[in-house]
Coordinates of C-alpha atoms in Angstrom, one line a residue:
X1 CA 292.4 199.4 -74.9
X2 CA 293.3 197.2 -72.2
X3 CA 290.3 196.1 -69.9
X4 CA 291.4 198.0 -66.8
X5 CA 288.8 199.6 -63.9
X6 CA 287.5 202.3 -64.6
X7 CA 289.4 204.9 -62.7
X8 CA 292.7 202.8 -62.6
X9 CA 295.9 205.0 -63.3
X10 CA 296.6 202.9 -65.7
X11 CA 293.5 203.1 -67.8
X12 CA 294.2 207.0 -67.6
X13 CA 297.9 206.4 -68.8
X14 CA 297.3 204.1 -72.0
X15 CA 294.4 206.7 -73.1
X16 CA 296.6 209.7 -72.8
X17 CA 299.5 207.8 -75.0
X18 CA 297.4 206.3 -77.5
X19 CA 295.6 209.8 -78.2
X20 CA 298.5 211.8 -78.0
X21 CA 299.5 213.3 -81.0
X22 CA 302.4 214.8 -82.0
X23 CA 303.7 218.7 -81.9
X24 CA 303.5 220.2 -85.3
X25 CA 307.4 219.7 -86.2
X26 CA 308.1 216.8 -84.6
X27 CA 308.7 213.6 -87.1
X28 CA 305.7 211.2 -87.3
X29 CA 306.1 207.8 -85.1
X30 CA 308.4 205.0 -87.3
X31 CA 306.1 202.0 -87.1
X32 CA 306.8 198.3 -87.9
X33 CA 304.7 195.5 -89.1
X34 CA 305.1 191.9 -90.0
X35 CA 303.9 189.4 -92.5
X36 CA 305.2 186.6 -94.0
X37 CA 306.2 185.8 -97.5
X38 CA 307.4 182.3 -99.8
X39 CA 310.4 181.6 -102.0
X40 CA 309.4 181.1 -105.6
X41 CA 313.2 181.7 -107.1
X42 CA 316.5 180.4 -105.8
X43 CA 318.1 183.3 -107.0
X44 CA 316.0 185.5 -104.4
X45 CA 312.8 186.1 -105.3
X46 CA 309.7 186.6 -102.7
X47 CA 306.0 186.3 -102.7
X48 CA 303.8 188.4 -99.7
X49 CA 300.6 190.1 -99.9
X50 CA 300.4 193.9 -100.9
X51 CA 299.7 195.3 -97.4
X52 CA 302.2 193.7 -95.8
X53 CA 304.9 196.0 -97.1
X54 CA 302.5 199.1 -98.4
X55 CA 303.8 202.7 -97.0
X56 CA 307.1 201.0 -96.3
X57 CA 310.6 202.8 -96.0
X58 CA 312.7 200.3 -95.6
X59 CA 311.6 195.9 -96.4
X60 CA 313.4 193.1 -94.8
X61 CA 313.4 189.4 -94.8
X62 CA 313.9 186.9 -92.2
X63 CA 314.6 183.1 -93.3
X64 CA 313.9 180.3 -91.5
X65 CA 316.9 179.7 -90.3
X66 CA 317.6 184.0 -88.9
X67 CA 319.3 185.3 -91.9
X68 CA 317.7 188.7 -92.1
X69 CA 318.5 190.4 -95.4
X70 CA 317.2 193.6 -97.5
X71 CA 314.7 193.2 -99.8
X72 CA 314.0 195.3 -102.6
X73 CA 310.3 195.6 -103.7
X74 CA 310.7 194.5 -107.3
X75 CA 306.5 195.2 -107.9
X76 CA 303.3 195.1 -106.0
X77 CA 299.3 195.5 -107.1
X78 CA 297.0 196.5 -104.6
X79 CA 293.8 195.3 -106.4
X80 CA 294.5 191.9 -105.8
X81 CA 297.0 192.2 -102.7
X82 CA 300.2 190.4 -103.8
X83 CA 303.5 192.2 -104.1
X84 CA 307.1 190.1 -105.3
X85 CA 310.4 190.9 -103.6
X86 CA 313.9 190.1 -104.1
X87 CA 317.1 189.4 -101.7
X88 CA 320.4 189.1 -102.4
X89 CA 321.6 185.8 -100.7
X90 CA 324.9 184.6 -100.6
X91 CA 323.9 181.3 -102.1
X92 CA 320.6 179.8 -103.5
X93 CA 317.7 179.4 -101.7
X94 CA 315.0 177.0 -101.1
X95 CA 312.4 176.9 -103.3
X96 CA 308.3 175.6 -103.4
X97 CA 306.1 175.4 -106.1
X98 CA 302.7 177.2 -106.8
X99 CA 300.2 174.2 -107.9
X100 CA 296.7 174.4 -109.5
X101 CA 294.5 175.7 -107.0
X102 CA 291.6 175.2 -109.6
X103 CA 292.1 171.5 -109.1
X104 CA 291.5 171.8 -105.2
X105 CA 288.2 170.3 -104.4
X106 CA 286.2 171.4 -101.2
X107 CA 287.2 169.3 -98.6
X108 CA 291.0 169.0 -99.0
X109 CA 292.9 169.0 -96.4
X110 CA 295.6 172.4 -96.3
X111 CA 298.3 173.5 -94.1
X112 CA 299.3 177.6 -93.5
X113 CA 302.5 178.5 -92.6
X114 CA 303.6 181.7 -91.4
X115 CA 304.6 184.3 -88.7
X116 CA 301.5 185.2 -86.8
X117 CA 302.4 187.5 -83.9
X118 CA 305.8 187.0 -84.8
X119 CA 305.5 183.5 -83.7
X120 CA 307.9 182.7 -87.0
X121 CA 307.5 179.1 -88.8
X122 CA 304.2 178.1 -87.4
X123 CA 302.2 175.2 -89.0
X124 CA 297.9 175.2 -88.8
X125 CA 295.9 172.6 -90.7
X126 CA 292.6 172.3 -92.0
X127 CA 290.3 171.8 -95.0
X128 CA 288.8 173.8 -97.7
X129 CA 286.0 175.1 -96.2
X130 CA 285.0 177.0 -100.0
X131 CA 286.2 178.0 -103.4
X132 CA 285.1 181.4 -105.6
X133 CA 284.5 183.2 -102.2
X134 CA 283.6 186.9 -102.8
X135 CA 283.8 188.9 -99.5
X136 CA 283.5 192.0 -101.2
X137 CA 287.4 193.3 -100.3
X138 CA 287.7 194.0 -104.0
X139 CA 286.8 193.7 -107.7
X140 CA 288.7 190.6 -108.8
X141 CA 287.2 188.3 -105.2
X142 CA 287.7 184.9 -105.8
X143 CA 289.0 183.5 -102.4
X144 CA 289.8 180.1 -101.1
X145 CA 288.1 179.8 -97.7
X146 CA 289.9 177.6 -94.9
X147 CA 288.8 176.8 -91.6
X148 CA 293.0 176.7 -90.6
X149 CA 294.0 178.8 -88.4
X150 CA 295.3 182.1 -89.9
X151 CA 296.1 185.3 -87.4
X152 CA 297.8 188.3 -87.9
X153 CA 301.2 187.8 -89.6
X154 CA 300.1 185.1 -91.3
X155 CA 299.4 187.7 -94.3
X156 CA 301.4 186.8 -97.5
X157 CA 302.3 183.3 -96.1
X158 CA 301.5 179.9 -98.2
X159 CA 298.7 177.8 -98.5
X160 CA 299.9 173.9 -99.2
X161 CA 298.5 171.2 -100.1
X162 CA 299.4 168.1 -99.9
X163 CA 301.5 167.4 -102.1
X164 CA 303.6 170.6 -100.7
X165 CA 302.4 172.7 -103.1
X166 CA 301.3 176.0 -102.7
X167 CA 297.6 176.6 -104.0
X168 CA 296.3 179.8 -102.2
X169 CA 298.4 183.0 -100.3
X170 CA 296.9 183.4 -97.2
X171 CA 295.7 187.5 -97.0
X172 CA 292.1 187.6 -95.2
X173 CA 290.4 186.7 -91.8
X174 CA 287.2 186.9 -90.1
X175 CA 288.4 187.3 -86.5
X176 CA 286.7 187.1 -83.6
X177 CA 288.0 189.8 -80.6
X178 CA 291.4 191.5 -81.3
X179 CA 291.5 189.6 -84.6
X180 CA 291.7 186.1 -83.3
X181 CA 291.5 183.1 -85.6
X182 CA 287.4 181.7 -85.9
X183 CA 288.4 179.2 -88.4
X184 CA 287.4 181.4 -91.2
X185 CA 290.2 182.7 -93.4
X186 CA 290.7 183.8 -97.1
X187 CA 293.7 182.8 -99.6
X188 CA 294.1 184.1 -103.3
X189 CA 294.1 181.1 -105.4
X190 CA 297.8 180.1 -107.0
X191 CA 295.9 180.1 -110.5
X192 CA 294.6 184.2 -109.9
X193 CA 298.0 184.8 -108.6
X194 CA 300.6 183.3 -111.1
X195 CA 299.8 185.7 -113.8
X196 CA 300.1 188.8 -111.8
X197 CA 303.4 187.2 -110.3
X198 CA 304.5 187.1 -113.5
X199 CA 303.9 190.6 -114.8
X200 CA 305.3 192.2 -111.5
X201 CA 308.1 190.4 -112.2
X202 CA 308.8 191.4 -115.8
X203 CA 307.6 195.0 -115.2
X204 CA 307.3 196.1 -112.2
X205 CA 303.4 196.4 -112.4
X206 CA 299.7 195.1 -113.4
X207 CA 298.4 195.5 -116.9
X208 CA 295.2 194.9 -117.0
X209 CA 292.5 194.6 -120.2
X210 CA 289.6 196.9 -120.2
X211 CA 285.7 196.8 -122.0
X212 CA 284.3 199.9 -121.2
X213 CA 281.5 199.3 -119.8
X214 CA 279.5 198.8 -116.3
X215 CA 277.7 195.3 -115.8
X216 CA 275.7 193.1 -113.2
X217 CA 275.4 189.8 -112.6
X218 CA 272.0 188.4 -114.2
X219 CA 270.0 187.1 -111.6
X220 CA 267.0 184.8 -111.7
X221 CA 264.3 187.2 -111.1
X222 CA 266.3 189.6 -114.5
X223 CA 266.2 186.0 -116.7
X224 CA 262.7 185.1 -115.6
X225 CA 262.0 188.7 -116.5
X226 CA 264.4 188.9 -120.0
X227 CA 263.1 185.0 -121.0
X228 CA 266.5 184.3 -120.8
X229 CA 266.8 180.9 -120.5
X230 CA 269.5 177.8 -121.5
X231 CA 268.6 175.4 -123.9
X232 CA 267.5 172.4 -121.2
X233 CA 265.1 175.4 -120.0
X234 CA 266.9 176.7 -116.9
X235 CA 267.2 180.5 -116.2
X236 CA 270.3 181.7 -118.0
X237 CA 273.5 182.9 -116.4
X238 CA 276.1 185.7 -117.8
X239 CA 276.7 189.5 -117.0
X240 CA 273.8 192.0 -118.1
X241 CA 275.5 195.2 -119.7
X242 CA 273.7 198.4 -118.1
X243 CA 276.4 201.1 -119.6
X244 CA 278.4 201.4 -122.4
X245 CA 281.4 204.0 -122.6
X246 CA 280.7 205.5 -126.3
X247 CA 284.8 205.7 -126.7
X248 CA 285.6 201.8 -125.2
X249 CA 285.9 198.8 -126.9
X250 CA 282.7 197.2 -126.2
X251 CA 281.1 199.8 -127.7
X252 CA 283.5 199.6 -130.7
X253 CA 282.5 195.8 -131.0
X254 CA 278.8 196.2 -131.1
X255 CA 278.0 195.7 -127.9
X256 CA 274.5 197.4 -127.0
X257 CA 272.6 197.9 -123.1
X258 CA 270.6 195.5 -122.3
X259 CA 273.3 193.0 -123.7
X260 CA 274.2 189.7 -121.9
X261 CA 277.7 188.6 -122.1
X262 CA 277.5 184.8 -121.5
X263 CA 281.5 183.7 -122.4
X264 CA 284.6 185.6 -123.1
X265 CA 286.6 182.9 -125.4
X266 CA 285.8 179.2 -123.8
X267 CA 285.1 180.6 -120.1
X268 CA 281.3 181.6 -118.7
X269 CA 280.9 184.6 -117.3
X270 CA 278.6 186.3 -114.4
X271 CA 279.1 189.3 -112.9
X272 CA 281.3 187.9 -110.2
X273 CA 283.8 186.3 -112.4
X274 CA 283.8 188.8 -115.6
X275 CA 286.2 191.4 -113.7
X276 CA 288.7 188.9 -113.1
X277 CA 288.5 186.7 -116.5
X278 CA 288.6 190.2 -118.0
X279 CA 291.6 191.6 -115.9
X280 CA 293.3 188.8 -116.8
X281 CA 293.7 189.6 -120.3
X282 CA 296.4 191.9 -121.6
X283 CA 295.8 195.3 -123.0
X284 CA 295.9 195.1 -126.9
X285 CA 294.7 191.3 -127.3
X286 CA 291.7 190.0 -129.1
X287 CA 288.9 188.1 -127.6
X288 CA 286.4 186.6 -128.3
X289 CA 282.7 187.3 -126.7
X290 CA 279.5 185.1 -126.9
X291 CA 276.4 187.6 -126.1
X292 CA 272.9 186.8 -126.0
X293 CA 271.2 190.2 -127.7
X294 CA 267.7 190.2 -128.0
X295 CA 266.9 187.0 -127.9
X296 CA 269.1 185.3 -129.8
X297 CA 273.1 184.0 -129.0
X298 CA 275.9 185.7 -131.6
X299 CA 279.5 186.3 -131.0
X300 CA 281.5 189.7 -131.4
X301 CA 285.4 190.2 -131.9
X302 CA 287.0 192.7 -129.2
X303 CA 289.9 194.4 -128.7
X304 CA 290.5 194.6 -125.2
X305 CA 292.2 198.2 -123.8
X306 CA 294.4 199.3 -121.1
X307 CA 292.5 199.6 -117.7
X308 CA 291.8 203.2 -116.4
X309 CA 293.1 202.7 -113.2
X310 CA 296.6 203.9 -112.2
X311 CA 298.8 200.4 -111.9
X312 CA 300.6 200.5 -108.1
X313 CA 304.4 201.6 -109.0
X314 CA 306.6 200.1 -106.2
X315 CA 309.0 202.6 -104.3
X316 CA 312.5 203.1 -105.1
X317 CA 314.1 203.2 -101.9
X318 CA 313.4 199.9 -100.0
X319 CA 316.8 198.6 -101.1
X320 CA 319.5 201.4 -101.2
X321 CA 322.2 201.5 -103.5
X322 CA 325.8 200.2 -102.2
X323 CA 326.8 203.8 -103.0
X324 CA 324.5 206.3 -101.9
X325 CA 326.3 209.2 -103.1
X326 CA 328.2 210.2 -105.8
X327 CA 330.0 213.5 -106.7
X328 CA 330.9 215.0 -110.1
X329 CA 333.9 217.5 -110.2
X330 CA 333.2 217.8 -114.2
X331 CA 330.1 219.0 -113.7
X332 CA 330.3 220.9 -110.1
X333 CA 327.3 218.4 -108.5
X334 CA 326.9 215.8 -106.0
X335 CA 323.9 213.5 -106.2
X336 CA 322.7 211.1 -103.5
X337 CA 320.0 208.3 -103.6
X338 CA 316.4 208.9 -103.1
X339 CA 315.8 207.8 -99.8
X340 CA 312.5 208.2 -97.2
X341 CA 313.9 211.4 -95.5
X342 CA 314.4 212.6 -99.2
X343 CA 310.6 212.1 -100.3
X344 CA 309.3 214.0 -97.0
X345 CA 312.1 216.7 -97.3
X346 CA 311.2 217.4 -100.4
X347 CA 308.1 216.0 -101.3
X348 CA 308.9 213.2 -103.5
X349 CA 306.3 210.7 -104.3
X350 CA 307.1 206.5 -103.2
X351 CA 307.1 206.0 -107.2
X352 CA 310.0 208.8 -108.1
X353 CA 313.1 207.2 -109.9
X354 CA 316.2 209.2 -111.0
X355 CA 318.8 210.5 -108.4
X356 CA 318.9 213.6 -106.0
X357 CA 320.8 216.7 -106.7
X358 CA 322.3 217.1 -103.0
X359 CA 324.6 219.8 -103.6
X360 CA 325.9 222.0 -106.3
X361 CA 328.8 224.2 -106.3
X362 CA 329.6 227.4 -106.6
X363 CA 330.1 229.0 -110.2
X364 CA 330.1 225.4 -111.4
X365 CA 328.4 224.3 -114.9
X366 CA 325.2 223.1 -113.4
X367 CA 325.3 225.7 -111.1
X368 CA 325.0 228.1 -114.4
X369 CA 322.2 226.2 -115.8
X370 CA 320.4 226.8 -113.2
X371 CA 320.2 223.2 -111.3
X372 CA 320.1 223.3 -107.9
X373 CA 319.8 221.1 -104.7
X374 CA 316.6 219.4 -104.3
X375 CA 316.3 218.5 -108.2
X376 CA 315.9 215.0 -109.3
X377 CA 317.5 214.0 -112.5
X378 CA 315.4 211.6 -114.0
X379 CA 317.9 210.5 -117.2
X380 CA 321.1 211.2 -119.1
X381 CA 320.3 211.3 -122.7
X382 CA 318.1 208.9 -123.3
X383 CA 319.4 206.4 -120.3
X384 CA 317.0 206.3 -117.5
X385 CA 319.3 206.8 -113.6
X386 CA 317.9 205.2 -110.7
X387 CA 321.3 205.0 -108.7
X388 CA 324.3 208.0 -108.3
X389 CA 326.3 204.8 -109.9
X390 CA 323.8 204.9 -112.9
X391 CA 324.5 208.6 -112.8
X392 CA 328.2 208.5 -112.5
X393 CA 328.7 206.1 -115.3
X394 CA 326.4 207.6 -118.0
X395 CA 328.2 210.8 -117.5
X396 CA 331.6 208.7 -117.8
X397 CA 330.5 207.6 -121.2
X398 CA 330.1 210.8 -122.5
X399 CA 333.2 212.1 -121.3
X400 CA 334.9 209.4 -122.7
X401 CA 333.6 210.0 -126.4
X402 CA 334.9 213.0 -125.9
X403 CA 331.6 215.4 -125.5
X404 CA 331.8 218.2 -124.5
X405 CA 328.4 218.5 -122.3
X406 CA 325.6 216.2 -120.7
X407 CA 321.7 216.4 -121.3
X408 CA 320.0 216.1 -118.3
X409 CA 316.1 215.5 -117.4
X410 CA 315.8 217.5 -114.5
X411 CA 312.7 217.6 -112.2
X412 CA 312.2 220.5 -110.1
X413 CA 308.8 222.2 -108.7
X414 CA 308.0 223.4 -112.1
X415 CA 307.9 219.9 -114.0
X416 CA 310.5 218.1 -116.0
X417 CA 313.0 219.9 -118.3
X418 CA 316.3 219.4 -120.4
X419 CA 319.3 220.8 -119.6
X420 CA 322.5 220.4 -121.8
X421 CA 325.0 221.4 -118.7
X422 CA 328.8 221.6 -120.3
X423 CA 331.9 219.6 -118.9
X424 CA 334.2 221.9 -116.5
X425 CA 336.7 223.6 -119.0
X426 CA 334.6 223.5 -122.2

């Protein structure tokens, strides 16, 4: 709220509109934010933080230069904040590297570029103010800390050093009133990042290895207690196991409570960085764990599994199709793209694929199979749609082997279903 008297009209006027609410069916107020984002791919491909595109309908980019283009969100993981994008430029564009943020020392020198308060291309410097930061945003915490100035809409922009790479993507602040810059921001180290860069590129989404089990970090005051110590006589460090799922791996490879996992393969562990060294490794690989059990050091094979957790699908409809629509005499439908007035008409979650069943006709094949509009068709045989293009040229396939009907995966309010609906004439 704007500091005005008390009693000024205009202190009543910004109260009424920022409380105002909306009549029942009237459409909720389209919103717009801003972050900023790095080219890792000439061909098109975008690095920004999670938030900076969550809940969105519709993602664009702006270049340096004012070429704004649509972006398709090609994956995004909210557990460590990074999402990838992808544009479709007419030529390539420039690139910058992501370094080894594990080499950066305390004391560096940085610079942030990015688009705070739309001010777009602007350049802070500074130092690294810490390394292994863990402000408690998140399981996997392992922030660089930088006293250069980072403000809102600097989210998702790069951290260089200075040798122009980039070692950190800037995503947290400690602000000061309204937000302001204090000299105390938060980037996700290059290192933590590349690996989930590089699954949200292949797939789309995070895959993350899984113990099953609960832990803490062991503390002096637990190895004083323990007589956990390291050989030169100093208090021990690791994680101290203090649950065991009876159906995970750990308990599968032996591990007991009261356990204290001291390194997974050639890295030490505590109960800050076990999470992340942990996440890090896919579902299905081996490992290798060094645990001090009563007293005495031994090390135990694991299987690692998939994590519990749901991985963040990215929406379907932040880039739309060059055709949005596409009808089917044959079959008596017309399908459309799923767009954002589609997923709050009928309910449609961000993460539905397949293609919208917009209108059927009368006394058509699908209309005697019982499809109808607000359907999604999910796949054609055993070809996943995502576009009415996708769609339109499965079903031409089939036609042109000369079938004489299409199996459908159709989604209505009852679940998913087959349907073998036959070509007009047969």
């Amino acid at each position: 709220m704007p500091p005005f008297q008390p009693g000024s009209p205009l202190e009543k006027f910004f109260h009424d509109y920022l409380k105002h609410k909306p009549a029942p069916n009237q459409p909720p107020r389209r919103q717009q934010a801003l972050g900023s984002g790095f080219i890792i791919d000439a061909s098109g491909i975008i690095v920004t933080n999670n938030h900076v595109i969550e809940g969105a309908d519709q993602v664009s980019v702006t270049l340096q230069d004012g070429t704004e283009m649509p972006a398709r969100i090609v994956g995004r993981d909210s557990q460590v904040d990074l999402a990838v994008l992808e544009v479709k430029p007419k030529h390539s564009l420039p690139t910058v590297p992501l370094g080894q943020s594990d080499k950066a020392r305390i004391g560096d020198w940085v610079l942030a570029i990015g688009n705070p308060f739309g001010l777009n291309g602007t350049v802070t410097a500074g130092i690294i103010s810490s390394r292994g930061r863990n402000v408690e945003h998140g399981l996997y915490d392992d922030y660089i800390q930088t006293d250069a100035a980072i403000n809102r809409g600097n989210s998702g922009g790069p951290l260089f050093n200075l040798s122009g790479e980039v070692i950190g993507i800037n995503t947290l602040i400690y602000g000061g009133a309204g937000g302001d810059s204090i000299g105390i921001g938060f980037a996700i180290p290059a290192d933590d990042a590349r690996g989930i860069i590089d699954q949200l590129r292949r797939t789309g989404h995070v895959s993350r290895g899984w113990m099953g089990l609960k832990f803490q970090n062991v503390t002096n005051d637990i190895a004083e207690t323990l007589d956990f110590h390291k050989p030169d006589g100093s208090n021990g460090k690791g994680t101290l196991i203090s649950e065991i799922d009876p159906k995970g791996p750990a308990a599968k490879a032996g591990l007991e409570v009261g356990d204290i996992i001291t390194r997974v393969g050639d890295q030490d562990v505590t109960g800050q960085t076990m999470p992340r060294i942990i996440a890090s490794i896919l579902p299905g690989a081996k490992a290798q764990l060094t645990v001090w059990h009563k007293g005495a050091l031994k090390t135990l094979p694991i299987t690692l599994g998939q994590s519990p957790t749901p991985p963040d699908m990215p929406p379907s409809d932040t880039h739309q199709p060059e055709h949005p629509h596409a009808a089917l005499g044959e079959l008596g439908v017309t399908v459309s793209s799923i767009d954002a007035d589609a997923r709050t008409q009928y309910a449609l979650t961000d993460d539905q694929r397949g293609v919208l069943v917009s209108r059927v006709e009368a006394g058509s094949p699908a209309a005697s199979r019982g499809i109808a509009e607000g359907n999604v068709i999910t796949q054609v045989g055993q070809d996943q749609i995502n576009t009415p293009d996708d769609f339109a040229k499965a079903v031409q396939r089939l036609h042109e082997r000369k079938k004489t009907e299409v199996l459908l995966l159709v989604q209505d309010d009852d679940g998913l279903r087959w349907v073998p609906v036959p070509f007009l004439g047969n």
